[in-house]
XYZ file of C-alpha atoms in Angstrom:
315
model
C 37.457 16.283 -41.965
C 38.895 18.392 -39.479
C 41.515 18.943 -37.186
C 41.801 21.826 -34.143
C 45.697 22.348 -32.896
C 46.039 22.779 -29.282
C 48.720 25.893 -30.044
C 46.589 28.193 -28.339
C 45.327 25.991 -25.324
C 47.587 27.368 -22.866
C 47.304 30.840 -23.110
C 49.861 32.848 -21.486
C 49.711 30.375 -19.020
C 53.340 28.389 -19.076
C 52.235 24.877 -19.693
C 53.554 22.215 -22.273
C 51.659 20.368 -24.617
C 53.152 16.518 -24.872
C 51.305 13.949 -27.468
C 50.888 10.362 -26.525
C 49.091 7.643 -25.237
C 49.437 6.569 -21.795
C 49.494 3.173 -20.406
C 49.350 3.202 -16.852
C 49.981 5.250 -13.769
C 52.907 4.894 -10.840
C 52.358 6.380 -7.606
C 55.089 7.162 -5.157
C 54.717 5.377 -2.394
C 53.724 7.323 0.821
C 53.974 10.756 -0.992
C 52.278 12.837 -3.240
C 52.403 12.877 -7.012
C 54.180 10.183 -9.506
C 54.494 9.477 -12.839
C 52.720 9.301 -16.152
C 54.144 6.111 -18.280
C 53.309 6.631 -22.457
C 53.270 4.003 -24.657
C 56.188 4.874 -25.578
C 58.138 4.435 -22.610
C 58.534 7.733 -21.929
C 57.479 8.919 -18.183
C 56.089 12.079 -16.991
C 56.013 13.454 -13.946
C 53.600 14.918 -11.682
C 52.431 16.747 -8.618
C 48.956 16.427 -8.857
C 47.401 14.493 -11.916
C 43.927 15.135 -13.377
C 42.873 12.085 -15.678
C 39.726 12.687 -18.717
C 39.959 10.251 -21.222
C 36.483 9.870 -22.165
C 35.039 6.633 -23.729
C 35.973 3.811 -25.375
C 33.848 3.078 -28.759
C 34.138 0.703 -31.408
C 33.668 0.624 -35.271
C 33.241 3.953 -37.037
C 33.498 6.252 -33.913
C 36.545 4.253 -32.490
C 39.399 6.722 -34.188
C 42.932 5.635 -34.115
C 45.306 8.197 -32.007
C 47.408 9.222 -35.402
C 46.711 11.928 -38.077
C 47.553 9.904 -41.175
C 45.197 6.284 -39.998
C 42.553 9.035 -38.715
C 42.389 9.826 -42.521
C 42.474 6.836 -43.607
C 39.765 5.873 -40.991
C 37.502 8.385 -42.255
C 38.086 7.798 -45.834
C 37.184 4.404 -45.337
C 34.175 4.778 -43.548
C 32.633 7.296 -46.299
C 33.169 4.341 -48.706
C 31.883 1.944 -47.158
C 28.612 4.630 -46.564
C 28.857 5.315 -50.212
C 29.035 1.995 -51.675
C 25.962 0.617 -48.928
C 22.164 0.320 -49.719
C 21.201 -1.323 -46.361
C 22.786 0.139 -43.864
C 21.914 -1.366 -39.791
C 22.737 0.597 -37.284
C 23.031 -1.580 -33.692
C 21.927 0.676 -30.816
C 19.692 3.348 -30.138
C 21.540 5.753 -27.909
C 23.000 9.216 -29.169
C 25.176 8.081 -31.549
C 22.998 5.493 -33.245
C 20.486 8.197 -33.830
C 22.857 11.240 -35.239
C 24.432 8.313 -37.522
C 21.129 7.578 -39.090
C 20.249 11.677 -39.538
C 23.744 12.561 -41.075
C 23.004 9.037 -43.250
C 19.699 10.255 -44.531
C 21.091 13.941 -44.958
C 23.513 12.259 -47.496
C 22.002 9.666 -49.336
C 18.177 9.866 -48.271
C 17.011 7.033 -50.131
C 19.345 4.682 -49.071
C 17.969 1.861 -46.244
C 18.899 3.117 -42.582
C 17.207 0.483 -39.632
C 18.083 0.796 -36.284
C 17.633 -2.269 -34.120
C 17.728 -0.740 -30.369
C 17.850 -3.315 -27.321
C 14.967 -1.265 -25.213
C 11.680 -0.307 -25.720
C 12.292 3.378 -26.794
C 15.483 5.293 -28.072
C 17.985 6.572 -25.678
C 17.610 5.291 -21.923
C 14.971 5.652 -19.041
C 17.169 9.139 -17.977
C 14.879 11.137 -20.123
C 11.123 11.069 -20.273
C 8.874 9.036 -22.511
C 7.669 11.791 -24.623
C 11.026 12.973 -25.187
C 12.295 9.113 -26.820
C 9.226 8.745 -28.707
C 9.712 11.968 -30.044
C 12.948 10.815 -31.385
C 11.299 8.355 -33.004
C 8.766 10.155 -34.814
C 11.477 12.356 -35.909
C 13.631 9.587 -37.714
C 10.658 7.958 -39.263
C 9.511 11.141 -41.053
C 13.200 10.604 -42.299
C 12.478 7.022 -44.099
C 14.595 5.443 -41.100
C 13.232 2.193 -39.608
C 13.596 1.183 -36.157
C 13.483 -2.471 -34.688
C 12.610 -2.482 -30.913
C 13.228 -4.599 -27.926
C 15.593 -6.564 -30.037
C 19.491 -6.780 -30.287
C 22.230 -7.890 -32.877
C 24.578 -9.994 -30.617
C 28.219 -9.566 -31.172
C 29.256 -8.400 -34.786
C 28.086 -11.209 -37.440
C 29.809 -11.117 -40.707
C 27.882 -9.128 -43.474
C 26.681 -10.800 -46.414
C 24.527 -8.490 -49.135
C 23.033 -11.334 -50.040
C 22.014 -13.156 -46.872
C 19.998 -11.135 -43.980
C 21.626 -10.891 -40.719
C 19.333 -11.772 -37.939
C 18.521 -10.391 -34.589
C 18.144 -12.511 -31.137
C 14.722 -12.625 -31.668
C 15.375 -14.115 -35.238
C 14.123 -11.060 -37.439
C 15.883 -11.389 -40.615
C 17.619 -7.364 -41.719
C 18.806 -6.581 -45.057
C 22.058 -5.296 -44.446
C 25.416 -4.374 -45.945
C 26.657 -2.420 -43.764
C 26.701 -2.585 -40.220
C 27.842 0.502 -37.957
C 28.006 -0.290 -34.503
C 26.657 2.275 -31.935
C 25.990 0.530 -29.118
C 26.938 1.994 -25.665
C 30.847 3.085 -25.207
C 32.747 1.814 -21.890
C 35.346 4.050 -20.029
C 38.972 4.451 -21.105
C 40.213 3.459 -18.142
C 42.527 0.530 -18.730
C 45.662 3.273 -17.643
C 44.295 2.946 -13.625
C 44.535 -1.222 -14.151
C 47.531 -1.269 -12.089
C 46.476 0.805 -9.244
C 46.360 -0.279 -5.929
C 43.739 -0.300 -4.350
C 41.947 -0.290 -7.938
C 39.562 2.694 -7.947
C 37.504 1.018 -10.494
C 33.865 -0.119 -10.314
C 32.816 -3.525 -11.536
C 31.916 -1.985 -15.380
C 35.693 -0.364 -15.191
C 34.610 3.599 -14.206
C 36.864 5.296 -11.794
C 35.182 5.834 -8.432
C 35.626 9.518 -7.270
C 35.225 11.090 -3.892
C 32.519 14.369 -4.561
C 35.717 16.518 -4.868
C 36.381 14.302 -7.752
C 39.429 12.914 -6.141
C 39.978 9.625 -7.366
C 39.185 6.611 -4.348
C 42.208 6.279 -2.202
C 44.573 8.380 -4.637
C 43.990 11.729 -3.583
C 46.640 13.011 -5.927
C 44.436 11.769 -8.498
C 41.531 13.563 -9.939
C 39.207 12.465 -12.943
C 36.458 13.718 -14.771
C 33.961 13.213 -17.862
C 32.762 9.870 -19.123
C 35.183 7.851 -17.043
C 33.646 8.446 -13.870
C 31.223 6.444 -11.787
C 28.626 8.954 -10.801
C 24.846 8.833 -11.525
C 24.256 10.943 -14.816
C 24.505 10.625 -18.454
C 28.149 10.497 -19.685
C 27.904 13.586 -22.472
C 30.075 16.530 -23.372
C 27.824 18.927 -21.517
C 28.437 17.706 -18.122
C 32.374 18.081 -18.556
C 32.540 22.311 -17.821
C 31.037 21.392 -14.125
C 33.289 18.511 -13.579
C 36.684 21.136 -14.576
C 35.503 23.803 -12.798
C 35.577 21.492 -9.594
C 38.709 20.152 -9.992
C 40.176 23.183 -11.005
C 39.255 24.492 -7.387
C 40.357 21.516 -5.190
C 43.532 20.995 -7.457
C 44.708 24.493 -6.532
C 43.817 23.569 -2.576
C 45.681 20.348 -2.858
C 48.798 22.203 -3.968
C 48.307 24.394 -1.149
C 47.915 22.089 1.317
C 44.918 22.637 2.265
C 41.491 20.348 2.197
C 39.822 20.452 -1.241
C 36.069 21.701 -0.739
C 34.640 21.967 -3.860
C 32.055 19.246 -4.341
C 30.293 18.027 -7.693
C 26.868 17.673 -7.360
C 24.827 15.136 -10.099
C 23.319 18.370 -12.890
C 20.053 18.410 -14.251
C 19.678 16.497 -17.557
C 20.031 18.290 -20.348
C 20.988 16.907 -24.226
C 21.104 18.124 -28.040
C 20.471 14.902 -30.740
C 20.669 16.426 -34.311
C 18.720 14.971 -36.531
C 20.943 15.670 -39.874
C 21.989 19.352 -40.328
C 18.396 21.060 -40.564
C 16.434 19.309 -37.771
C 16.689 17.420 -34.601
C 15.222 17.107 -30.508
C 16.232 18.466 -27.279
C 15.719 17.937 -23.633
C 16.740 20.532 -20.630
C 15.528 18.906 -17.263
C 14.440 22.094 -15.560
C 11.000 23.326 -14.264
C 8.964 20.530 -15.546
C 11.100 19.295 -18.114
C 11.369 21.452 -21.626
C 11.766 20.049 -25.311
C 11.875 21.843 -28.144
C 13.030 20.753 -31.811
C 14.304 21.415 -35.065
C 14.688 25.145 -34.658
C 16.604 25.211 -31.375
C 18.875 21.987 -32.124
C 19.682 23.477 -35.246
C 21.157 27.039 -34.000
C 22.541 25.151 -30.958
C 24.086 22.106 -32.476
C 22.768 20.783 -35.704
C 24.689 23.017 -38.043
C 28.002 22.864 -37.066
C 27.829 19.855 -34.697
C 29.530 21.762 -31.599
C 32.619 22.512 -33.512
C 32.258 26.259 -32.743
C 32.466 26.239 -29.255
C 35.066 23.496 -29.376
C 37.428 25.864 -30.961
C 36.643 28.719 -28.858
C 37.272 26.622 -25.592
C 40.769 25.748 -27.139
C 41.309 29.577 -28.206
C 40.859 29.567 -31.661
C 38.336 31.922 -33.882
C 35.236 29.961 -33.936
C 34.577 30.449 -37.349
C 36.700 28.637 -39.775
């Protein structure tokens, strides 16, 4: 368990560091800026806002805002992990499969299915070979994978009784992780008028990543409705952008700076030693244990986590 203090986020740059949760955003009517209102009650001004709240998850990667039920959180989980022998895993994506290789890493002889809705891991943004891949990677692991097939809601967990899937395949299971897909965290922008959000709750951006008819508004990362995977790699293009056309705004002038859809490019460890990865350049490159393990698989991106929030990468 770890945890990264934002001490040295600033810099020498004069900026405050406030902790809280926000629950929705007030305009000022017919001018620029507004105000931030936490949970709390407390309000915040602003000039210019820039919202990245990532994605909403549930179950194990759903972690609660404060230190002490974080712990608790994770101390809970790694019991339940401990104390399972058939453990389902409900979704295929990213998360679904790094769950089942930092399972197997741990206790490699316990039972670790995943039952994934399509045809092949991940979705039809990467190539065929790369999914199927994936797969062969995670069944030279001992994991087993149920395709074209989904666990509907979350059904109550019985070591004795199988759960069973739509299509009425009976899974041992006593322990069910949920991994399915995340939505946006955008419930702050509810109150918004006009709402900037899309049907499936992202928040519609103009290419300067100014948010629909709130141009004091910017957003960026998973919450926004633009055509590419939502992962961690995509957020340095998105600030650098905003960065740019916030400094414009401020000056008055027209914000330029445009963010164009990136190529496709994504690290899946496979446990600590091992794992797949896709860069969609030239004609599409994968490579595999070796590479995901000195770009990811070891430390899990916690390096270069700490170095983008100042701190010695090494711990």
């Amino acid at each position: 368990m770890m945890f990264m203090p934002y001490d040295t986020v600033f810099d020498k740059f004069p900026g405050e560091l406030k902790i809280g949760s926000v629950s929705s955003i007030d305009e000022n009517k017919g001018l620029r800026g507004g105000r931030v209102i936490l949970k709390t009650g407390e309000q915040v001004t602003y000039d210019v806002l820039a919202v990245a709240t990532g994605s909403a998850w549930q179950g194990l990667v759903s972690f609660p805002d404060e230190e002490s039920r974080y712990k608790e959180h994770i101390e809970l989980w790694r019991n339940k992990f401990e104390k399972a022998q058939n453990i389902v895993i409900v979704g295929g994506g990213a998360v679904g499969i790094e769950a089942a290789g930092e399972i197997k890493d741990v206790y490699p002889n316990k039972s670790v299915t995943i039952v994934q809705g399509a045809k092949y891991l991940m979705t039809d943004i990467y190539p065929r070979k790369f999914r199927v891949d994936l797969e062969r990677r995670l069944r030279l692991r001992g994991v087993d994978i149920i395709f074209d097939d989904v666990i509907e809601g979350q059904p109550r967990v019985d070591p004795d009784v199988p759960i069973k899937t739509r299509m009425g395949t009976p899974v041992k299971c006593d322990l069910l992780v949920l991994a399915r897909g995340a939505g946006p965290n955008t419930s702050m922008f509810k109150f918004l008028l006009p709402t900037p959000l899309s049907d499936h709750d992202y928040v519609q951006v103009e290419p300067t990543l100014q948010v629909r008819g709130h141009p004091s508004i910017f957003a960026a990362g998973d919450i926004i409705d633009l055509p590419e995977a939502k992962q961690f790699a995509k957020t340095a293009g998105h600030a650098t952008v905003i960065v740019q056309n916030i400094v414009s705004y401020l000056k008055d002038e027209q914000p330029k700076e445009e963010c164009k859809p990136g190529k496709e490019i994504i690290v899946i460890s496979n446990g600590r030693n091992g794992g797949a990865a896709y860069l969609g350049i030239l004609w599409g490159l994968r490579f595999g244990d070796l590479f995901t393990k000195s770009i990811k698989s070891r430390d899990l991106l916690v390096g270069i986590v700490r170095k983008n929030l100042g701190l010695p990468a090494h711990f």
